[in-house]
Amino acid sequence: MLRYVTVRIVQMIPVLFLVSLASFALTYVLPGDPALAIIGEQNARDPILYAQLRQDMGLDRPLLVQYFDWAGRLLRGDLGISTSTRQPVSTLLGQRLWPTLQLGTLGMALSLVIAIPIGIMSATRPGSKLDLIGTVASMVATCIPHFWLGLLLILLFGLYLRWLPPSGYISPSEDLLGNLRLMIMPTLVVSGGTAAVMMRQVRSSMLEILGREYITTARAKGLKSSGVVIGHALKNALIPVLTVIGLQLGVLIGGAVVTESVFSIPGIGRLAADSIFNRDFPVLQAIVLVMAFAVLLANLFTDIAYAWLDPRIRYQ
């Protein structure tokens, strides 16, 4: 198992290198000039001031030199300075990390709570009304965009029924109940599509497992149906579902950018959107790297769980 984990960690290094190249290239692919964003259109008419700022930022050097200088500072833990707020990027990310972590954790937890029971019930009663309702609901949930669902929930529960606050964020350390009330609608938005995809995967895996001979043998021995499903089929059915969970974590992170902007949550996703509008490339580069690392880390844990459930994988 240790060898398997070590190999998976080593495999992450070239991926992170490619992600760092892509993140650095953002400065030259996206429209806008970071030096121009700092001094403004009015001061840019002074060519001496503009050239001096580009020299101070290192933008006049060859690209390869700029990349290795930037990568070297990254390895030392220096993510740079925000061009819009003049604060260290690491400080900005630290301030915005918790709301995104909370939203992602709540979204994944709610997705699992919805997907696994409904997927199992649909698989054990194929063709029933419950299976039909689950299939239609998952197709609808997969097709609904995050921003549209968010606006719909705000209009219904926030403005018309007035059951929930329409937007905003309160730290759980200040007001736990207020924090949970504010997070209900964003959690529903980010978990909707993820729960639908996972439910379809649970149903498909369970149908395949329930048709195998050892399940028929277990039933022939007189075991209860619930014991066969939970004790014999569920563990094996969850193996392909783990792969989907790892992939859906990336979807959750991507959905957080839109969801946090719709509900005014001060997280990493909203910081990314603000950085794009402000041409704040150091912050944007750091966010891309952090999100990529988070997805790789989630996939690593998924692979470890995969190998734990099926020991044949770690020996291949």
PDB file of N, CA and C in Angstrom, residues 34 37 81-86 89 92 271 274-285:
ATOM      1  N   PRO A  34      -1.030  43.701 -16.817  1.00  0.00           N
ATOM      2  CA  PRO A  34      -0.996  43.925 -15.364  1.00  0.00           C
ATOM      3  C   PRO A  34      -0.383  45.263 -14.978  1.00  0.00           C
ATOM      4  N   ALA A  37      -2.997  47.819 -15.521  1.00  0.00           N
ATOM      5  CA  ALA A  37      -4.049  47.726 -14.507  1.00  0.00           C
ATOM      6  C   ALA A  37      -3.650  48.449 -13.225  1.00  0.00           C
ATOM      7  N   ILE A  81       2.365  39.392  -4.779  1.00  0.00           N
ATOM      8  CA  ILE A  81       1.566  40.496  -4.229  1.00  0.00           C
ATOM      9  C   ILE A  81       0.403  40.782  -5.177  1.00  0.00           C
ATOM     10  N   SER A  82      -0.777  40.972  -4.626  1.00  0.00           N
ATOM     11  CA  SER A  82      -1.939  41.315  -5.446  1.00  0.00           C
ATOM     12  C   SER A  82      -1.747  42.688  -6.067  1.00  0.00           C
ATOM     13  N   THR A  83      -1.975  42.801  -7.366  1.00  0.00           N
ATOM     14  CA  THR A  83      -1.805  44.100  -8.031  1.00  0.00           C
ATOM     15  C   THR A  83      -2.969  45.055  -7.760  1.00  0.00           C
ATOM     16  N   SER A  84      -4.103  44.530  -7.299  1.00  0.00           N
ATOM     17  CA  SER A  84      -5.261  45.397  -7.049  1.00  0.00           C
ATOM     18  C   SER A  84      -5.354  45.843  -5.597  1.00  0.00           C
ATOM     19  N   THR A  85      -4.996  44.958  -4.638  1.00  0.00           N
ATOM     20  CA  THR A  85      -5.108  45.318  -3.215  1.00  0.00           C
ATOM     21  C   THR A  85      -3.758  45.564  -2.563  1.00  0.00           C
ATOM     22  N   ARG A  86      -2.656  45.174  -3.242  1.00  0.00           N
ATOM     23  CA  ARG A  86      -1.285  45.307  -2.731  1.00  0.00           C
ATOM     24  C   ARG A  86      -1.073  44.471  -1.470  1.00  0.00           C
ATOM     25  N   VAL A  89      -0.609  37.584  -1.676  1.00  0.00           N
ATOM     26  CA  VAL A  89      -1.628  36.675  -2.205  1.00  0.00           C
ATOM     27  C   VAL A  89      -1.955  35.564  -1.199  1.00  0.00           C
ATOM     28  N   LEU A  92      -4.568  36.782   1.175  1.00  0.00           N
ATOM     29  CA  LEU A  92      -5.903  36.820   0.556  1.00  0.00           C
ATOM     30  C   LEU A  92      -6.507  35.427   0.472  1.00  0.00           C
ATOM     31  N   LEU A 271     -13.244  35.310  -5.262  1.00  0.00           N
ATOM     32  CA  LEU A 271     -11.956  35.984  -5.417  1.00  0.00           C
ATOM     33  C   LEU A 271     -11.422  35.781  -6.837  1.00  0.00           C
ATOM     34  N   ASP A 274     -13.388  38.101  -9.132  1.00  0.00           N
ATOM     35  CA  ASP A 274     -12.930  39.487  -8.960  1.00  0.00           C
ATOM     36  C   ASP A 274     -11.553  39.690  -9.595  1.00  0.00           C
ATOM     37  N   SER A 275     -10.680  38.682  -9.480  1.00  0.00           N
ATOM     38  CA  SER A 275      -9.323  38.797 -10.037  1.00  0.00           C
ATOM     39  C   SER A 275      -9.362  38.885 -11.551  1.00  0.00           C
ATOM     40  N   ILE A 276     -10.297  38.167 -12.175  1.00  0.00           N
ATOM     41  CA  ILE A 276     -10.422  38.227 -13.638  1.00  0.00           C
ATOM     42  C   ILE A 276     -10.849  39.628 -14.069  1.00  0.00           C
ATOM     43  N   PHE A 277     -11.837  40.188 -13.368  1.00  0.00           N
ATOM     44  CA  PHE A 277     -12.321  41.525 -13.736  1.00  0.00           C
ATOM     45  C   PHE A 277     -11.252  42.599 -13.498  1.00  0.00           C
ATOM     46  N   ASN A 278     -10.429  42.419 -12.422  1.00  0.00           N
ATOM     47  CA  ASN A 278      -9.412  43.421 -12.077  1.00  0.00           C
ATOM     48  C   ASN A 278      -8.075  43.164 -12.750  1.00  0.00           C
ATOM     49  N   ARG A 279      -7.983  42.121 -13.587  1.00  0.00           N
ATOM     50  CA  ARG A 279      -6.712  41.747 -14.221  1.00  0.00           C
ATOM     51  C   ARG A 279      -5.627  41.540 -13.167  1.00  0.00           C
ATOM     52  N   ASP A 280      -6.020  40.936 -12.043  1.00  0.00           N
ATOM     53  CA  ASP A 280      -5.078  40.680 -10.950  1.00  0.00           C
ATOM     54  C   ASP A 280      -4.445  39.300 -11.183  1.00  0.00           C
ATOM     55  N   PHE A 281      -3.438  39.257 -12.053  1.00  0.00           N
ATOM     56  CA  PHE A 281      -2.878  37.984 -12.482  1.00  0.00           C
ATOM     57  C   PHE A 281      -2.168  37.193 -11.378  1.00  0.00           C
ATOM     58  N   PRO A 282      -1.411  37.822 -10.452  1.00  0.00           N
ATOM     59  CA  PRO A 282      -0.782  37.023  -9.386  1.00  0.00           C
ATOM     60  C   PRO A 282      -1.806  36.236  -8.561  1.00  0.00           C
ATOM     61  N   VAL A 283      -2.940  36.863  -8.246  1.00  0.00           N
ATOM     62  CA  VAL A 283      -3.977  36.161  -7.482  1.00  0.00           C
ATOM     63  C   VAL A 283      -4.594  35.039  -8.321  1.00  0.00           C
ATOM     64  N   LEU A 284      -4.857  35.331  -9.590  1.00  0.00           N
ATOM     65  CA  LEU A 284      -5.473  34.346 -10.466  1.00  0.00           C
ATOM     66  C   LEU A 284      -4.558  33.136 -10.664  1.00  0.00           C
ATOM     67  N   GLN A 285      -3.265  33.387 -10.844  1.00  0.00           N
ATOM     68  CA  GLN A 285      -2.318  32.284 -10.996  1.00  0.00           C
ATOM     69  C   GLN A 285      -2.290  31.411  -9.749  1.00  0.00           C
TER      70      GLN A 285
END
